[in-house]
Tab-separated table of N, CA and C in Angstrom:
chain	number	residue	atom	x	y	z
F	22	MET	N	30.002	-5.497	-30.604
F	22	MET	CA	29.722	-6.418	-31.418
F	22	MET	C	29.128	-8.432	-30.742
F	23	PRO	N	28.635	-9.141	-30.830
F	23	PRO	CA	28.383	-10.091	-30.533
F	23	PRO	C	29.142	-11.636	-30.902
F	24	LEU	N	28.929	-12.400	-29.571
F	24	LEU	CA	29.772	-13.515	-29.615
F	24	LEU	C	29.792	-14.571	-30.449
F	25	SER	N	30.506	-15.060	-31.009
F	25	SER	CA	30.062	-16.473	-31.591
F	25	SER	C	29.280	-17.927	-30.648
F	26	GLU	N	28.887	-18.605	-31.207
F	26	GLU	CA	28.808	-19.514	-30.289
F	26	GLU	C	29.822	-20.422	-29.723
F	27	PHE	N	31.052	-20.391	-30.664
F	27	PHE	CA	32.058	-20.891	-29.899
F	27	PHE	C	32.426	-20.013	-28.665
F	28	GLU	N	32.563	-18.877	-28.447
F	28	GLU	CA	32.886	-17.897	-27.891
F	28	GLU	C	31.682	-18.340	-25.948
F	29	LYS	N	30.554	-18.126	-26.614
F	29	LYS	CA	29.451	-18.707	-25.987
F	29	LYS	C	29.273	-19.769	-24.903
F	30	ARG	N	29.856	-20.636	-25.981
F	30	ARG	CA	29.717	-22.459	-24.954
F	30	ARG	C	31.258	-21.976	-24.245
F	31	GLU	N	32.697	-21.055	-24.486
F	31	GLU	CA	33.592	-21.076	-24.245
F	31	GLU	C	33.134	-20.498	-22.980
F	32	LEU	N	32.350	-19.674	-22.944
F	32	LEU	CA	32.206	-18.450	-21.437
F	32	LEU	C	31.038	-19.353	-20.441
F	33	GLU	N	30.284	-19.866	-20.951
F	33	GLU	CA	29.110	-21.224	-20.335
F	33	GLU	C	30.508	-21.986	-19.224
F	34	LEU	N	31.051	-22.863	-19.901
F	34	LEU	CA	31.642	-23.603	-19.596
F	34	LEU	C	32.530	-23.226	-18.421
F	35	ILE	N	33.547	-22.052	-18.728
F	35	ILE	CA	33.900	-21.086	-17.802
F	35	ILE	C	33.320	-21.080	-16.419
F	36	GLY	N	31.773	-20.474	-16.725
F	36	GLY	CA	31.032	-19.623	-15.684
F	36	GLY	C	30.370	-21.746	-15.053
F	37	HIS	N	30.431	-22.815	-15.029
F	37	HIS	CA	30.206	-23.536	-14.664
F	37	HIS	C	31.402	-24.306	-14.034
F	38	GLY	N	32.271	-24.157	-14.339
F	38	GLY	CA	33.796	-24.820	-14.036
F	38	GLY	C	33.780	-24.048	-12.365
F	39	LEU	N	33.324	-22.288	-12.716
F	39	LEU	CA	33.604	-21.673	-11.479
F	39	LEU	C	32.738	-21.799	-10.147
F	40	GLU	N	31.982	-22.177	-10.484
F	40	GLU	CA	30.506	-22.344	-9.849
F	40	GLU	C	30.915	-24.150	-9.147
F	41	GLN	N	31.953	-24.753	-9.653
F	41	GLN	CA	31.857	-25.869	-9.251
F	41	GLN	C	33.669	-25.330	-7.989
F	42	ASP	N	33.885	-24.977	-8.498
F	42	ASP	CA	35.365	-24.748	-7.613
F	42	ASP	C	35.020	-24.026	-6.592
F	43	ASP	N	34.603	-23.201	-6.637
F	43	ASP	CA	33.718	-21.841	-5.823
F	43	ASP	C	32.865	-21.625	-5.398
F	44	PRO	N	31.769	-22.335	-5.099
F	44	PRO	CA	30.187	-21.708	-5.154
F	44	PRO	C	30.039	-20.731	-4.479
F	45	ARG	N	30.725	-20.259	-3.060
F	45	ARG	CA	29.904	-19.173	-2.796
F	45	ARG	C	30.332	-17.632	-3.408
F	46	LEU	N	31.574	-17.967	-4.004
F	46	LEU	CA	31.689	-16.682	-5.169
F	46	LEU	C	30.769	-16.634	-6.015
F	47	ALA	N	30.433	-17.687	-6.386
F	47	ALA	CA	29.548	-17.914	-7.541
F	47	ALA	C	28.190	-16.928	-7.542
F	48	VAL	N	27.707	-17.764	-5.874
F	48	VAL	CA	26.344	-16.793	-5.713
F	48	VAL	C	26.371	-15.585	-5.829
F	49	LYS	N	28.056	-15.112	-4.960
F	49	LYS	CA	28.035	-13.822	-4.775
F	49	LYS	C	28.166	-13.061	-5.932
F	50	LEU	N	28.624	-13.488	-7.086
F	50	LEU	CA	29.033	-12.817	-8.536
F	50	LEU	C	27.571	-12.681	-8.543
F	51	ASN	N	26.798	-13.665	-9.192
F	51	ASN	CA	25.163	-13.808	-9.490
F	51	ASN	C	23.914	-12.766	-7.859
F	52	HIS	N	24.829	-12.326	-7.388
F	52	HIS	CA	23.786	-11.421	-6.576
F	52	HIS	C	23.731	-10.260	-6.859
F	53	ASP	N	22.594	-9.448	-7.003
F	53	ASP	CA	22.138	-8.322	-7.263
F	53	ASP	C	23.142	-7.131	-6.368
F	54	ALA	N	24.444	-6.598	-6.722
F	54	ALA	CA	25.080	-5.713	-6.549
F	54	ALA	C	24.680	-3.997	-5.821
F	55	PHE	N	23.874	-3.651	-7.633
F	55	PHE	CA	23.504	-2.413	-7.287
F	55	PHE	C	22.473	-2.189	-6.432
F	56	ALA	N	21.612	-3.217	-5.789
F	56	ALA	CA	20.659	-3.062	-5.666
F	56	ALA	C	21.201	-2.904	-4.088
F	57	LEU	N	22.255	-3.209	-3.332
F	57	LEU	CA	22.572	-3.566	-2.388
F	57	LEU	C	23.852	-2.174	-2.523
F	58	SER	N	24.031	-2.044	-3.335
F	58	SER	CA	24.680	-0.044	-2.946
F	58	SER	C	23.793	0.632	-3.075
F	59	ARG	N	22.859	0.464	-3.194
F	59	ARG	CA	21.463	1.772	-3.537
F	59	ARG	C	20.930	1.718	-1.886
F	60	ARG	N	20.638	0.723	-1.400
F	60	ARG	CA	20.297	0.164	-0.026
F	60	ARG	C	21.305	0.887	0.565
F	61	THR	N	22.538	0.293	0.399
F	61	THR	CA	23.693	1.314	1.444
F	61	THR	C	23.997	2.287	1.580
F	62	SER	N	23.829	2.874	0.457
F	62	SER	CA	23.798	4.595	0.313
F	62	SER	C	22.271	4.964	0.896
F	63	PHE	N	21.333	4.493	0.666
F	63	PHE	CA	20.591	5.308	1.780
F	63	PHE	C	20.154	5.488	3.117
F	64	ARG	N	20.597	4.297	3.434
F	64	ARG	CA	21.153	4.121	5.170
F	64	ARG	C	22.103	4.655	5.579
F	65	ARG	N	23.362	5.218	4.930
F	65	ARG	CA	24.192	6.234	4.922
F	65	ARG	C	23.527	7.128	5.138
F	66	ALA	N	22.694	8.011	4.041
F	66	ALA	CA	22.243	9.358	3.986
F	66	ALA	C	21.226	9.186	5.410
F	67	LEU	N	20.498	8.617	5.700
F	67	LEU	CA	19.599	8.582	6.097
F	67	LEU	C	20.491	8.853	8.475
F	68	VAL	N	22.131	8.350	8.018
F	68	VAL	CA	22.561	8.046	9.499
F	68	VAL	C	23.663	9.763	9.009
F	69	LEU	N	23.696	10.310	8.297
F	69	LEU	CA	24.062	11.434	7.706
F	69	LEU	C	22.596	12.877	7.900
F	70	PHE	N	21.679	12.195	7.125
F	70	PHE	CA	20.825	12.865	8.359
F	70	PHE	C	20.152	13.498	9.272
F	71	ALA	N	20.220	12.134	10.216
F	71	ALA	CA	20.327	12.203	11.540
F	71	ALA	C	21.792	13.116	12.231
F	72	ALA	N	22.802	12.854	11.828
F	72	ALA	CA	24.160	13.800	12.360
F	72	ALA	C	23.428	15.148	12.116
F	73	GLY	N	23.424	15.651	11.146
F	73	GLY	CA	23.267	17.042	10.518
F	73	GLY	C	21.765	17.957	11.732
F	74	LEU	N	21.357	16.871	12.148
F	74	LEU	CA	19.765	17.133	12.985
F	74	LEU	C	20.105	17.366	14.306
F	75	CYS	N	22.026	16.328	14.633
F	75	CYS	CA	22.312	16.581	16.171
F	75	CYS	C	23.153	17.793	15.648
F	76	ILE	N	24.009	18.339	14.421
F	76	ILE	CA	24.947	19.430	14.605
F	76	ILE	C	23.435	20.675	14.749
F	77	LEU	N	22.779	20.173	13.923
F	77	LEU	CA	21.359	21.774	14.073
F	77	LEU	C	21.107	21.995	15.424
F	78	LEU	N	20.916	21.110	16.040
F	78	LEU	CA	20.480	21.300	17.780
F	78	LEU	C	21.480	21.556	18.296
F	79	LEU	N	22.115	20.943	18.207
F	79	LEU	CA	23.666	22.003	18.955
F	79	LEU	C	24.280	23.092	18.757
F	80	GLY	N	23.793	23.741	17.813
F	80	GLY	CA	23.603	24.977	16.807
F	80	GLY	C	23.033	25.960	18.077
F	81	LEU	N	21.284	25.220	17.984
F	81	LEU	CA	20.619	26.275	18.427
F	81	LEU	C	20.780	26.135	19.878
F	82	VAL	N	21.331	24.568	20.615
F	82	VAL	CA	21.737	25.206	22.296
F	82	VAL	C	22.814	26.073	22.762
F	83	ALA	N	23.818	26.203	21.936
F	83	ALA	CA	24.932	26.703	21.599
F	83	ALA	C	25.116	27.963	21.492
F	84	HIS	N	23.291	28.419	21.159
F	84	HIS	CA	23.437	29.382	20.249
F	84	HIS	C	24.760	30.178	19.063
F	85	ALA	N	24.759	29.524	18.720
F	85	ALA	CA	26.001	29.328	17.886
F	85	ALA	C	24.977	29.242	16.096
F	86	PRO	N	24.693	30.281	15.897
F	86	PRO	CA	24.053	30.058	14.122
F	86	PRO	C	24.591	29.444	13.368
F	87	ALA	N	25.856	29.906	13.430
F	87	ALA	CA	26.878	29.139	12.438
F	87	ALA	C	26.802	27.610	11.698
F	88	ILE	N	26.848	27.120	13.458
F	88	ILE	CA	26.825	25.590	13.896
F	88	ILE	C	25.237	25.095	12.906
F	89	GLY	N	24.408	25.970	13.291
F	89	GLY	CA	22.651	25.836	13.133
F	89	GLY	C	22.348	25.712	11.237
F	90	ILE	N	23.749	26.475	10.928
F	90	ILE	CA	23.324	26.640	9.712
F	90	ILE	C	23.487	25.133	8.830
F	91	ALA	N	25.193	25.195	9.063
F	91	ALA	CA	25.794	23.564	8.574
F	91	ALA	C	24.646	22.547	9.305
F	92	GLY	N	24.592	22.429	9.945
F	92	GLY	CA	24.275	21.122	10.490
F	92	GLY	C	22.354	21.536	9.293
F	93	PHE	N	22.161	22.250	9.286
F	93	PHE	CA	20.509	22.733	7.985
F	93	PHE	C	21.619	21.966	7.036
F	94	ALA	N	22.410	22.544	6.829
F	94	ALA	CA	23.134	22.161	5.050
F	94	ALA	C	23.490	20.588	5.033
F	95	VAL	N	24.285	19.909	6.197
F	95	VAL	CA	24.047	18.489	6.190
F	95	VAL	C	22.715	17.674	6.249
F	96	MET	N	21.796	18.672	6.874
F	96	MET	CA	20.611	17.404	6.789
F	96	MET	C	20.342	17.635	4.969
F	97	ASN	N	20.552	18.799	4.657
F	97	ASN	CA	19.402	19.065	3.256
F	97	ASN	C	20.297	18.008	2.191
F	98	GLY	N	21.856	18.141	2.058
F	98	GLY	CA	22.874	17.441	1.878
F	98	GLY	C	22.360	15.869	1.737
F	99	ALA	N	21.857	15.554	2.654
F	99	ALA	CA	21.955	14.079	2.965
F	99	ALA	C	20.134	13.769	2.848
F	100	GLY	N	19.731	14.474	3.051
F	100	GLY	CA	18.409	14.644	1.991
F	100	GLY	C	18.555	14.106	0.490
F	101	TYR	N	19.350	14.773	0.225
F	101	TYR	CA	19.092	14.686	-1.244
F	101	TYR	C	19.917	13.233	-1.442
F	102	TRP	N	21.010	13.170	-1.300
F	102	TRP	CA	21.328	12.131	-1.379
F	102	TRP	C	20.736	10.801	-1.085
F	103	ALA	N	19.790	10.668	-0.441
F	103	ALA	CA	18.731	9.700	-0.082
F	103	ALA	C	17.887	9.325	-1.266
F	104	ILE	N	17.311	10.374	-1.207
F	104	ILE	CA	16.370	10.318	-2.391
F	104	ILE	C	16.466	10.746	-4.018
F	105	LYS	N	18.281	10.780	-4.262
F	105	LYS	CA	18.387	10.935	-5.511
F	105	LYS	C	18.648	10.046	-6.710
F	106	ASP	N	18.632	8.344	-6.018
F	106	ASP	CA	17.851	7.333	-7.186
F	106	ASP	C	16.792	6.355	-6.963
F	107	LEU	N	16.209	7.331	-6.345
F	107	LEU	CA	14.752	6.759	-6.061
F	107	LEU	C	14.443	6.752	-7.333
F	108	HIS	N	12.975	5.679	-7.741
F	108	HIS	CA	12.371	6.334	-9.239
F	108	HIS	C	11.136	6.292	-8.553
F	109	TRP	N	10.495	8.275	-8.933
F	109	TRP	CA	9.220	8.838	-8.200
F	109	TRP	C	8.157	8.245	-10.414
F	110	SER	N	7.087	7.578	-9.482
F	110	SER	CA	6.185	7.309	-10.734
F	110	SER	C	4.643	8.058	-9.866
F	111	LEU	N	4.379	9.220	-10.585
F	111	LEU	CA	2.955	9.996	-10.207
F	111	LEU	C	2.049	9.936	-10.693
F	112	ARG	N	1.921	8.822	-11.853
F	112	ARG	CA	1.330	8.260	-13.285
F	112	ARG	C	1.023	6.912	-12.573
F	113	LYS	N	-0.656	6.709	-12.843
F	113	LYS	CA	-1.098	5.080	-12.262
F	113	LYS	C	-0.506	3.907	-13.462
F	114	ALA	N	-0.085	3.206	-13.334
F	114	ALA	CA	-0.389	1.890	-14.274
F	114	ALA	C	-1.072	1.999	-15.605
F	115	THR	N	-0.750	1.861	-16.622
F	115	THR	CA	-2.052	1.052	-16.805
F	115	THR	C	-2.345	0.024	-18.163
F	116	PRO	N	-3.259	-0.007	-18.147
F	116	PRO	CA	-2.768	-1.775	-18.287
F	116	PRO	C	-2.626	-1.993	-20.087
F	117	HIS	N	-1.953	-2.956	-20.224
F	117	HIS	CA	-1.667	-2.776	-21.995
F	117	HIS	C	-3.189	-3.363	-22.528
F	118	VAL	N	-3.478	-3.171	-23.515
F	118	VAL	CA	-4.437	-2.805	-24.512
F	118	VAL	C	-4.001	-4.360	-25.384
F	119	THR	N	-4.957	-5.505	-25.434
F	119	THR	CA	-4.626	-6.878	-25.841
F	119	THR	C	-6.059	-6.727	-27.432
F	120	ARG	N	-7.318	-5.884	-26.806
F	120	ARG	CA	-7.611	-5.773	-28.197
F	120	ARG	C	-8.351	-4.794	-28.768
F	121	VAL	N	-8.034	-4.550	-29.382
F	121	VAL	CA	-8.939	-3.322	-30.224
F	121	VAL	C	-10.442	-4.058	-30.235
F	122	GLU	N	-11.803	-2.702	-29.633
F	122	GLU	CA	-13.085	-3.285	-29.534
F	122	GLU	C	-13.797	-2.962	-31.079
F	123	GLY	N	-14.235	-3.860	-31.849
F	123	GLY	CA	-14.782	-4.166	-33.047
F	123	GLY	C	-14.135	-5.180	-33.434
F	124	THR	N	-13.083	-5.174	-33.031
F	124	THR	CA	-12.179	-6.109	-34.019
F	124	THR	C	-12.174	-7.751	-33.958
F	125	THR	N	-11.950	-8.435	-34.093
F	125	THR	CA	-12.359	-10.165	-33.871
F	125	THR	C	-10.669	-10.753	-34.454
F	126	SER	N	-10.336	-11.938	-33.690
F	126	SER	CA	-8.939	-12.853	-33.400
F	126	SER	C	-9.099	-13.103	-34.323
F	127	GLU	N	-10.439	-13.669	-34.791
F	127	GLU	CA	-10.738	-15.085	-36.228
F	127	GLU	C	-10.191	-14.635	-37.460
């Protein structure tokens, strides 16, 4: 359900009032929190991957296969968590056709 013109004006007035009252909060609200969240999630996954590698090496040094397998599982989980939100594109970007050959713009 779209907003009426009156509601749009009122919302805009509230937004301007917020910017004047607390500019730092307005900057934080305008910031792309989703991108920050994705970046933070990726960093945490890399730290977890490194921890899994340490657990794997600990299992190797301690001659305990169960610990090594657990470390390998942690590494795999962290690797999946790190790349699950990345958008992979293997196809090349194709330019948009602006004019079909044989036609004129006149």
